[in-house]
Amino acid sequence: MTTERNHPESAPWILKGFWRAAWTAVRGTQEDYTSGSLTRAMILLAIPMMLELLMESTFTLVDTYFVGKLGAAAVAITGLSGALIVVVFAIAIGLSMGATAMVSRRIGEGDPEGAGLAAGQSVLAGVLISIPVSLGGALLAPSLLALMGGSPAVIAGWAYPAVLFGGSVTIFLLFLNNAIFRGAGDAVIAMRALALANLLNCILDPCLIFGWGPFPKWGLMGAAVATTIGRGTGVAYQFVMLFRGELRLRVRRAHFAVNAPVMKRLLRISLTGIIQYSVATASWIGVARIVALFGSVALAGYTIATRLILASILVSWGLSQAAATLVGQCLGARKPDRAERAVWLAGFYNIAFLSSVSIVFWVLAKLLIGFFTTDRAVALIGSEALRFFSLGQVFAAYGMVFTSAFNGAGDTDTPTYINFICYWVFELPVAYALAHIAGWGPTGVYVAVAGSSVIWAGIGFLWFRRGAWKTRTV
């Protein structure tokens, strides 16, 4: 009988088995992650998730690259719009937490029917919630840009956020379906969905922005249309896979009918998750609003830097999500000690990855920012922001893993409290005080953002060591 001790997680095993496991991860495999080597389980889950979220971040990087050709005002529009649309992401990710926690727990318990029911209820909730979000965001886009402190030139670009909000159902479903796949341990399906969506976005972006070939020249709005079409195509692929019945869970039409007990449990977990991410994203909006007071050039530089940081953080978030899946499945299989060891292992790998990325960002800051803009003033501000942010993300490595562990266990309350302390009690007040009262300008904002990552990791560590998450029921 195979046991965890039969798979020594030593350096020789890692060197010999990494590429084989990595190739298996990309091809896709169905394994029992509640037993066997944790290192292998981490590789099989993390690599598809990291690639998936890398491709999610590519959406914004591709938009930033092509939109950068339209000038600083256009980049500023995408920056403020990103700070607004992140509210949609907060709700979608909050719902995804509930989906991942419930699906992974049912899979760990050996209940694929229960996992399918949880998946169906998650999708139903996402569709219903997306309707008012889409309508409200699309209709109020100009007012929202004005509220964020956008200049008249920025407000004139309201069509960009209006299209993104209007198609927000694709954001909800893309996140929710992928959370279902990840919770079931079928992370490669989520990766393929994002690959398809991203490919279409990369092709359509320049075509619809600049009017290449037979396509209309829609300018900035074209970037939003391309992104929405790409995401919608990815969602269509996801549904095909959900209904084919070849995964660990099987989703049937009956699972989309309202099931009050399951929906109640899902919303209970997800509501706190939504609040958790709303606290974080409201802080992001607040930080963007503080930077916007220094003008479009400062906002453009800040926007480019944050999107580069977001790209690296989303990749490392994929590694964190592997920990969330392992925690959920191992708790379902009544193996809390294995769940805890998975978290420490994920944290080790995550800090190794983000430390390496931070060094690259620090050394090549000017070159990387300059790739997205030819404006020297924007590049100067952006490179300074990138260096400060890269320092903070070293600490964020463990903060992300602890947060994912809590969420994977169904404990969405704890990260909510942590986010409130880090972002509302510390980050926003300190950012404003340093930027405007102390007179540090945008630099004060960057210092506050980096400092909040340190606090995030420290508090997460203390709460994780308490171990209350191991007894959470889902």
Coordinates of C-alpha atoms in Angstrom, one line a residue:
M1 CA 0.0 0.0 0.0
T2 CA 1.3 3.4 -1.0
T3 CA 1.8 5.8 1.9
E4 CA 3.2 9.4 2.1
R5 CA 6.5 8.0 3.5
N6 CA 7.0 6.0 0.3
H7 CA 7.5 9.3 -1.5
P8 CA 10.4 11.1 0.1
E9 CA 10.3 14.8 -0.7
S10 CA 14.0 15.2 -0.8
A11 CA 16.1 17.3 -3.2
P12 CA 17.0 14.3 -5.4
W13 CA 13.4 13.4 -5.9
I14 CA 12.5 17.0 -6.8
L15 CA 15.3 17.2 -9.3
K16 CA 14.4 13.9 -10.9
G17 CA 10.7 14.1 -10.8
F18 CA 9.9 17.8 -11.3
W19 CA 9.8 17.9 -15.1
R20 CA 7.9 14.6 -15.3
A21 CA 5.3 15.9 -12.8
A22 CA 5.2 19.3 -14.6
W23 CA 4.4 17.6 -17.9
T24 CA 1.7 15.5 -16.3
A25 CA 0.2 18.6 -14.8
V26 CA 0.0 20.4 -18.1
R27 CA -1.5 17.4 -19.9
G28 CA -4.0 16.8 -17.1
T29 CA -4.5 14.0 -14.7
Q30 CA -6.9 12.7 -12.1
E31 CA -5.3 11.7 -8.9
D32 CA -6.1 11.4 -5.2
Y33 CA -4.5 14.5 -3.6
T34 CA -5.4 13.4 -0.1
S35 CA -2.5 10.8 -0.1
G36 CA 0.9 10.4 -1.6
S37 CA 3.7 13.0 -2.0
L38 CA 2.7 16.5 -1.2
T39 CA 5.4 17.9 -3.4
R40 CA 3.9 16.0 -6.4
A41 CA 0.4 17.0 -5.5
M42 CA 1.5 20.7 -5.3
I43 CA 3.2 20.5 -8.7
L44 CA 0.2 18.8 -10.3
L45 CA -2.2 21.4 -8.9
A46 CA 0.0 24.6 -8.9
I47 CA 1.4 24.6 -12.4
P48 CA -2.0 24.6 -14.2
M49 CA -3.3 27.2 -11.7
M50 CA -0.2 29.4 -12.1
L51 CA -0.5 29.2 -15.9
E52 CA -4.2 29.9 -15.6
L53 CA -3.8 33.1 -13.6
L54 CA -0.8 34.2 -15.6
M55 CA -3.1 34.2 -18.6
E56 CA -5.7 36.1 -16.6
S57 CA -3.1 38.8 -15.9
T58 CA -2.2 38.8 -19.6
F59 CA -5.6 40.2 -20.3
T60 CA -4.6 43.5 -18.6
L61 CA -1.0 43.5 -19.8
V62 CA -2.1 43.1 -23.5
D63 CA -4.7 45.8 -23.0
T64 CA -2.0 48.1 -21.4
Y65 CA 0.5 47.5 -24.2
F66 CA -1.9 48.3 -27.0
V67 CA -3.8 51.1 -25.1
G68 CA -0.4 52.6 -24.3
K69 CA -0.1 53.5 -28.0
L70 CA -3.2 55.8 -27.5
G71 CA -1.5 58.1 -24.9
A72 CA -1.3 58.7 -21.2
A73 CA -5.0 59.6 -20.9
A74 CA -6.1 56.3 -22.4
V75 CA -3.8 54.4 -19.9
A76 CA -5.3 56.5 -17.1
I77 CA -8.8 55.5 -18.2
T78 CA -7.9 51.8 -18.0
G79 CA -6.3 52.4 -14.6
L80 CA -9.4 54.0 -13.1
S81 CA -11.7 51.5 -14.9
G82 CA -9.6 48.7 -13.5
A83 CA -10.0 50.1 -10.0
L84 CA -13.8 50.1 -10.6
I85 CA -14.2 46.7 -12.4
V86 CA -12.2 45.1 -9.6
V87 CA -15.5 45.4 -7.6
V88 CA -16.9 42.8 -10.0
F89 CA -13.8 40.7 -9.4
A90 CA -14.3 41.0 -5.7
I91 CA -17.8 39.6 -5.9
A92 CA -16.8 36.9 -8.4
I93 CA -13.8 35.8 -6.3
G94 CA -15.9 35.8 -3.1
L95 CA -18.4 33.5 -4.7
S96 CA -15.5 31.4 -6.0
M97 CA -14.3 30.9 -2.5
G98 CA -17.5 29.3 -1.5
A99 CA -17.5 27.1 -4.7
T100 CA -13.9 25.9 -4.1
A101 CA -14.4 25.2 -0.4
M102 CA -17.6 23.2 -1.0
V103 CA -16.5 21.3 -4.1
S104 CA -13.1 20.4 -2.6
R105 CA -14.7 19.3 0.7
R106 CA -17.2 17.1 -1.1
I107 CA -14.5 15.6 -3.3
G108 CA -12.4 14.8 -0.2
E109 CA -15.4 13.1 1.3
G110 CA -15.9 11.0 -1.8
D111 CA -19.2 12.6 -2.7
P112 CA -19.1 13.6 -6.4
E113 CA -22.8 14.1 -6.6
G114 CA -22.6 16.6 -3.7
A115 CA -19.8 18.3 -5.5
G116 CA -21.9 18.6 -8.7
L117 CA -24.8 20.1 -6.8
A118 CA -22.5 22.7 -5.2
A119 CA -21.1 23.5 -8.6
G120 CA -24.6 24.1 -10.1
Q121 CA -25.7 26.3 -7.2
S122 CA -22.5 28.4 -7.6
V123 CA -23.1 29.0 -11.3
L124 CA -26.8 29.9 -10.6
A125 CA -25.8 32.4 -7.9
G126 CA -23.2 34.0 -10.2
V127 CA -25.7 34.5 -13.0
L128 CA -28.3 36.0 -10.8
I129 CA -25.9 38.4 -9.1
S130 CA -24.3 39.5 -12.4
I131 CA -27.5 41.0 -13.7
P132 CA -27.8 44.1 -11.4
V133 CA -24.0 44.5 -11.4
S134 CA -23.9 44.6 -15.2
L135 CA -26.8 47.0 -15.6
G136 CA -25.7 49.3 -12.8
G137 CA -22.0 49.5 -13.9
A138 CA -22.8 50.1 -17.6
L139 CA -25.3 52.9 -16.9
L140 CA -23.3 54.7 -14.3
A141 CA -19.9 54.4 -16.0
P142 CA -19.4 58.2 -16.6
S143 CA -20.5 59.1 -13.1
L144 CA -18.2 56.4 -11.6
L145 CA -15.2 57.8 -13.5
A146 CA -16.0 61.3 -12.3
L147 CA -16.4 60.0 -8.7
M148 CA -12.9 58.5 -9.0
G149 CA -11.4 62.0 -9.8
G150 CA -11.0 61.4 -13.5
S151 CA -10.3 64.5 -15.7
P152 CA -12.7 65.4 -18.5
A153 CA -10.5 63.5 -20.9
V154 CA -10.7 60.4 -18.7
I155 CA -14.5 60.7 -18.2
A156 CA -14.9 60.9 -22.0
G157 CA -13.6 57.4 -22.2
W158 CA -16.6 56.0 -20.3
A159 CA -17.4 53.5 -23.0
Y160 CA -14.4 51.3 -21.9
P161 CA -15.7 50.6 -18.4
A162 CA -19.3 50.5 -19.7
V163 CA -18.5 47.5 -22.0
L164 CA -16.6 45.7 -19.3
F165 CA -19.4 46.1 -16.8
G166 CA -22.0 45.2 -19.4
G167 CA -20.2 41.9 -20.0
S168 CA -19.4 41.2 -16.4
V169 CA -21.4 37.9 -16.5
T170 CA -18.4 36.5 -18.4
I171 CA -16.2 37.5 -15.4
F172 CA -18.5 35.9 -12.9
L173 CA -18.8 32.6 -14.8
L174 CA -15.1 32.4 -15.8
F175 CA -14.0 32.7 -12.2
L176 CA -16.8 30.5 -10.8
N177 CA -16.3 27.6 -13.3
N178 CA -12.6 27.7 -12.8
A179 CA -13.0 27.6 -9.1
I180 CA -15.2 24.5 -9.5
F181 CA -12.5 22.8 -11.6
R182 CA -9.8 23.8 -9.1
G183 CA -11.8 22.5 -6.2
A184 CA -12.3 19.2 -7.9
G185 CA -8.6 19.0 -8.7
D186 CA -9.1 19.4 -12.4
A187 CA -7.0 22.6 -12.6
V188 CA -5.8 21.9 -16.2
I189 CA -9.4 22.5 -17.5
A190 CA -9.3 26.0 -15.9
M191 CA -5.9 26.6 -17.5
R192 CA -7.2 25.6 -21.0
A193 CA -10.3 27.9 -20.6
L194 CA -8.1 30.9 -19.9
A195 CA -5.7 29.9 -22.7
L196 CA -8.6 30.0 -25.2
A197 CA -9.9 33.3 -23.8
N198 CA -6.5 34.9 -23.8
L199 CA -5.7 33.8 -27.4
L200 CA -8.8 35.5 -28.7
N201 CA -8.1 38.6 -26.7
C202 CA -4.6 38.9 -28.0
I203 CA -5.9 38.6 -31.6
L204 CA -8.9 40.9 -31.3
D205 CA -7.3 43.6 -29.2
P206 CA -5.2 45.3 -31.9
C207 CA -7.8 44.5 -34.6
L208 CA -10.6 46.3 -32.7
I209 CA -8.5 49.1 -31.3
F210 CA -6.7 50.1 -34.5
G211 CA -9.2 48.8 -37.1
W212 CA -6.9 46.3 -38.7
G213 CA -8.3 44.5 -41.8
P214 CA -12.1 44.3 -41.9
F215 CA -12.5 45.2 -38.2
P216 CA -13.9 48.5 -37.1
K217 CA -11.6 51.1 -35.5
W218 CA -13.1 51.4 -32.0
G219 CA -10.1 52.7 -30.2
L220 CA -10.1 52.2 -26.4
M221 CA -13.6 50.7 -26.4
G222 CA -12.3 48.0 -28.8
A223 CA -10.0 46.7 -26.0
A224 CA -13.0 46.2 -23.8
V225 CA -15.0 44.4 -26.5
A226 CA -12.0 42.1 -27.3
T227 CA -11.6 41.2 -23.6
T228 CA -15.3 40.4 -23.2
I229 CA -15.5 38.3 -26.3
G230 CA -12.4 36.3 -25.2
R231 CA -13.8 35.7 -21.8
G232 CA -17.2 34.7 -23.2
T233 CA -15.6 32.1 -25.4
G234 CA -13.7 30.7 -22.4
V235 CA -17.0 30.4 -20.5
A236 CA -18.5 28.4 -23.4
Y237 CA -15.6 25.9 -23.3
Q238 CA -16.0 25.6 -19.6
F239 CA -19.7 24.6 -19.9
V240 CA -18.9 22.0 -22.5
M241 CA -16.4 20.4 -20.1
L242 CA -18.8 20.6 -17.1
F243 CA -21.6 18.8 -19.0
R244 CA -19.4 16.1 -20.6
G245 CA -19.2 14.2 -17.3
E246 CA -15.5 13.2 -17.7
L247 CA -14.4 15.1 -14.6
R248 CA -14.3 14.1 -10.9
L249 CA -17.7 15.7 -10.5
R250 CA -20.7 15.5 -12.8
V251 CA -22.9 18.6 -13.3
R252 CA -26.4 17.9 -14.5
R253 CA -29.3 20.2 -15.4
A254 CA -31.0 19.4 -12.2
H255 CA -28.1 20.9 -10.2
F256 CA -29.1 24.3 -11.5
A257 CA -32.5 24.3 -9.8
V258 CA -32.5 26.2 -6.5
N259 CA -31.5 23.9 -3.6
A260 CA -32.2 26.0 -0.5
P261 CA -29.9 24.2 2.0
V262 CA -26.9 24.1 -0.4
M263 CA -27.4 27.6 -1.6
K264 CA -27.6 28.9 1.9
R265 CA -24.3 27.2 2.9
L266 CA -22.7 28.6 -0.3
L267 CA -23.9 32.1 0.2
R268 CA -22.9 32.0 3.9
I269 CA -19.3 31.2 2.9
S270 CA -19.3 33.4 -0.1
L271 CA -20.9 36.5 1.5
T272 CA -18.0 36.8 3.9
G273 CA -15.6 36.1 1.0
I274 CA -17.2 38.9 -1.0
I275 CA -16.8 41.3 2.0
Q276 CA -13.2 40.1 2.4
Y277 CA -12.3 41.0 -1.2
S278 CA -14.5 44.1 -1.2
V279 CA -12.5 45.4 1.7
A280 CA -9.3 44.8 -0.2
T281 CA -10.6 46.2 -3.5
A282 CA -12.2 49.3 -1.8
S283 CA -8.7 50.0 -0.6
W284 CA -7.3 49.6 -4.1
I285 CA -9.9 52.1 -5.3
G286 CA -9.0 54.4 -2.5
V287 CA -5.3 54.2 -3.4
A288 CA -6.0 54.9 -7.1
R289 CA -8.1 57.9 -6.0
I290 CA -5.3 59.3 -3.9
V291 CA -2.8 58.9 -6.8
A292 CA -5.3 60.4 -9.2
L293 CA -5.1 63.7 -7.3
F294 CA -1.6 64.1 -8.7
G295 CA -2.8 64.0 -12.3
S296 CA -3.0 61.7 -15.3
V297 CA 0.8 61.2 -15.6
A298 CA 1.1 60.0 -12.0
L299 CA -1.9 57.8 -12.5
A300 CA -0.6 56.3 -15.7
G301 CA 2.8 55.4 -14.1
Y302 CA 1.0 53.9 -11.1
T303 CA -1.3 51.9 -13.4
I304 CA 1.5 50.3 -15.4
A305 CA 3.4 49.4 -12.3
T306 CA 0.4 47.8 -10.6
R307 CA -0.4 45.8 -13.7
L308 CA 3.1 44.3 -13.8
I309 CA 2.9 43.5 -10.1
L310 CA -0.6 42.1 -10.6
A311 CA 0.8 39.7 -13.3
S312 CA 3.3 38.3 -10.9
I313 CA 0.9 38.1 -7.9
L314 CA -1.7 36.4 -10.0
V315 CA 0.8 33.7 -10.9
S316 CA 1.8 33.2 -7.3
W317 CA -1.9 33.3 -6.4
G318 CA -2.2 30.2 -8.5
L319 CA 0.3 28.5 -6.2
S320 CA -1.7 29.7 -3.2
Q321 CA -4.9 28.3 -4.7
A322 CA -3.2 24.9 -4.9
A323 CA -2.9 25.1 -1.2
A324 CA -6.6 26.0 -0.9
T325 CA -7.6 22.9 -2.9
L326 CA -5.3 20.6 -0.8
V327 CA -6.6 22.1 2.4
G328 CA -10.3 21.5 1.4
Q329 CA -9.8 18.0 0.2
C330 CA -7.5 16.9 3.1
L331 CA -10.0 18.3 5.7
G332 CA -12.7 16.5 3.9
A333 CA -10.6 13.3 4.1
R334 CA -10.0 14.1 7.8
K335 CA -6.3 14.7 7.4
P336 CA -5.7 18.1 9.0
D337 CA -2.0 17.6 9.6
R338 CA -1.5 16.9 5.9
A339 CA -3.5 20.1 5.1
E340 CA -1.2 22.1 7.4
R341 CA 2.0 20.7 5.8
A342 CA 0.6 21.6 2.4
V343 CA 0.3 25.2 3.4
W344 CA 3.9 25.5 4.7
L345 CA 5.2 23.8 1.5
A346 CA 3.2 26.2 -0.7
G347 CA 4.5 29.2 1.3
F348 CA 8.1 28.1 0.8
Y349 CA 7.6 27.8 -2.9
N350 CA 5.7 31.0 -3.1
I351 CA 8.3 33.1 -1.4
A352 CA 11.0 31.6 -3.6
F353 CA 9.1 32.6 -6.7
L354 CA 8.1 36.1 -5.7
S355 CA 11.6 36.9 -4.3
S356 CA 13.0 36.0 -7.7
V357 CA 10.5 38.2 -9.5
S358 CA 11.0 41.1 -7.1
I359 CA 14.8 41.1 -7.9
V360 CA 14.0 41.3 -11.6
F361 CA 11.5 44.1 -11.1
W362 CA 13.9 46.1 -9.0
V363 CA 16.8 45.8 -11.4
L364 CA 14.9 46.2 -14.6
A365 CA 12.2 48.6 -13.4
K366 CA 12.9 51.3 -16.0
L367 CA 13.2 48.9 -18.9
L368 CA 9.9 47.1 -18.0
I369 CA 7.9 50.3 -17.5
G370 CA 9.5 51.7 -20.7
F371 CA 8.1 48.8 -22.7
F372 CA 4.6 50.1 -22.1
T373 CA 5.1 53.8 -22.5
T374 CA 7.5 56.3 -24.2
D375 CA 6.5 59.1 -21.9
R376 CA 9.6 59.8 -19.7
A377 CA 7.6 61.3 -16.9
V378 CA 5.2 58.3 -16.8
A379 CA 8.2 55.9 -16.9
L380 CA 9.9 57.7 -14.0
I381 CA 6.9 57.5 -11.7
G382 CA 6.1 53.9 -12.8
S383 CA 9.6 52.6 -12.2
E384 CA 9.7 54.1 -8.7
A385 CA 6.3 52.5 -7.9
L386 CA 7.4 49.1 -9.3
R387 CA 10.5 49.0 -7.0
F388 CA 8.5 49.8 -3.9
F389 CA 5.7 47.3 -4.8
S390 CA 8.3 44.6 -5.5
L391 CA 9.6 44.9 -1.9
G392 CA 6.1 44.4 -0.5
Q393 CA 5.3 41.4 -2.6
V394 CA 8.1 39.3 -0.9
F395 CA 6.0 39.4 2.3
A396 CA 2.8 39.0 0.3
A397 CA 4.0 35.6 -0.7
Y398 CA 3.1 34.1 2.7
G399 CA 0.1 36.4 3.2
M400 CA -1.5 35.0 0.1
V401 CA -0.9 31.4 1.1
F402 CA -2.4 31.9 4.6
T403 CA -5.4 33.6 3.1
S404 CA -6.0 30.8 0.6
A405 CA -5.6 28.2 3.4
F406 CA -8.3 29.9 5.4
N407 CA -10.6 30.2 2.4
G408 CA -10.0 26.6 1.3
A409 CA -11.1 25.5 4.8
G410 CA -14.3 27.5 4.5
D411 CA -13.1 30.1 7.0
T412 CA -13.6 33.3 5.0
D413 CA -14.2 35.3 8.2
T414 CA -10.5 35.4 9.3
P415 CA -9.1 36.9 6.1
T416 CA -11.8 39.5 6.2
Y417 CA -10.6 40.7 9.6
I418 CA -7.0 40.7 8.4
N419 CA -7.9 42.6 5.2
F420 CA -9.7 45.3 7.2
I421 CA -6.7 45.8 9.6
C422 CA -4.2 45.8 6.8
Y423 CA -6.0 47.9 4.2
W424 CA -8.5 50.2 6.0
V425 CA -6.8 50.7 9.4
F426 CA -3.2 50.9 7.9
E427 CA -2.9 51.3 4.2
L428 CA -5.4 54.0 3.3
P429 CA -4.8 56.3 6.2
V430 CA -1.0 56.0 5.9
A431 CA -1.1 56.4 2.1
Y432 CA -3.0 59.7 2.4
A433 CA -1.0 61.0 5.3
L434 CA 2.4 60.3 3.7
A435 CA 1.3 61.5 0.2
H436 CA -0.6 64.7 1.2
I437 CA 0.1 65.6 4.8
A438 CA 3.8 64.7 4.9
G439 CA 4.3 65.9 1.3
W440 CA 5.9 62.7 0.0
G441 CA 3.6 62.7 -3.1
P442 CA 3.0 59.4 -4.9
T443 CA 6.0 57.9 -3.1
G444 CA 4.1 58.0 0.2
V445 CA 1.4 55.8 -1.4
Y446 CA 4.0 53.3 -2.6
V447 CA 5.5 53.1 0.9
A448 CA 2.1 52.5 2.5
V449 CA 1.2 49.7 0.0
A450 CA 4.5 47.9 0.6
G451 CA 4.0 48.3 4.4
S452 CA 0.5 46.7 4.3
S453 CA 2.0 43.6 2.7
V454 CA 4.3 43.2 5.7
I455 CA 1.4 43.4 8.2
W456 CA -0.7 41.1 6.0
A457 CA 1.9 38.3 6.3
G458 CA 2.5 38.9 10.0
I459 CA -1.1 38.7 11.1
G460 CA -1.8 35.8 8.8
F461 CA 1.0 33.8 10.3
L462 CA -0.2 34.4 13.9
W463 CA -3.8 33.4 13.0
F464 CA -2.8 30.4 11.0
R465 CA -0.7 29.0 13.9
R466 CA -3.8 29.1 16.2
G467 CA -5.2 26.2 14.1
A468 CA -8.9 27.1 14.4
W469 CA -9.4 26.7 10.6
K470 CA -8.9 22.9 11.0
T471 CA -12.2 22.5 12.7
R472 CA -14.3 24.6 10.3
T473 CA -17.3 22.8 8.8
V474 CA -18.6 23.4 5.3

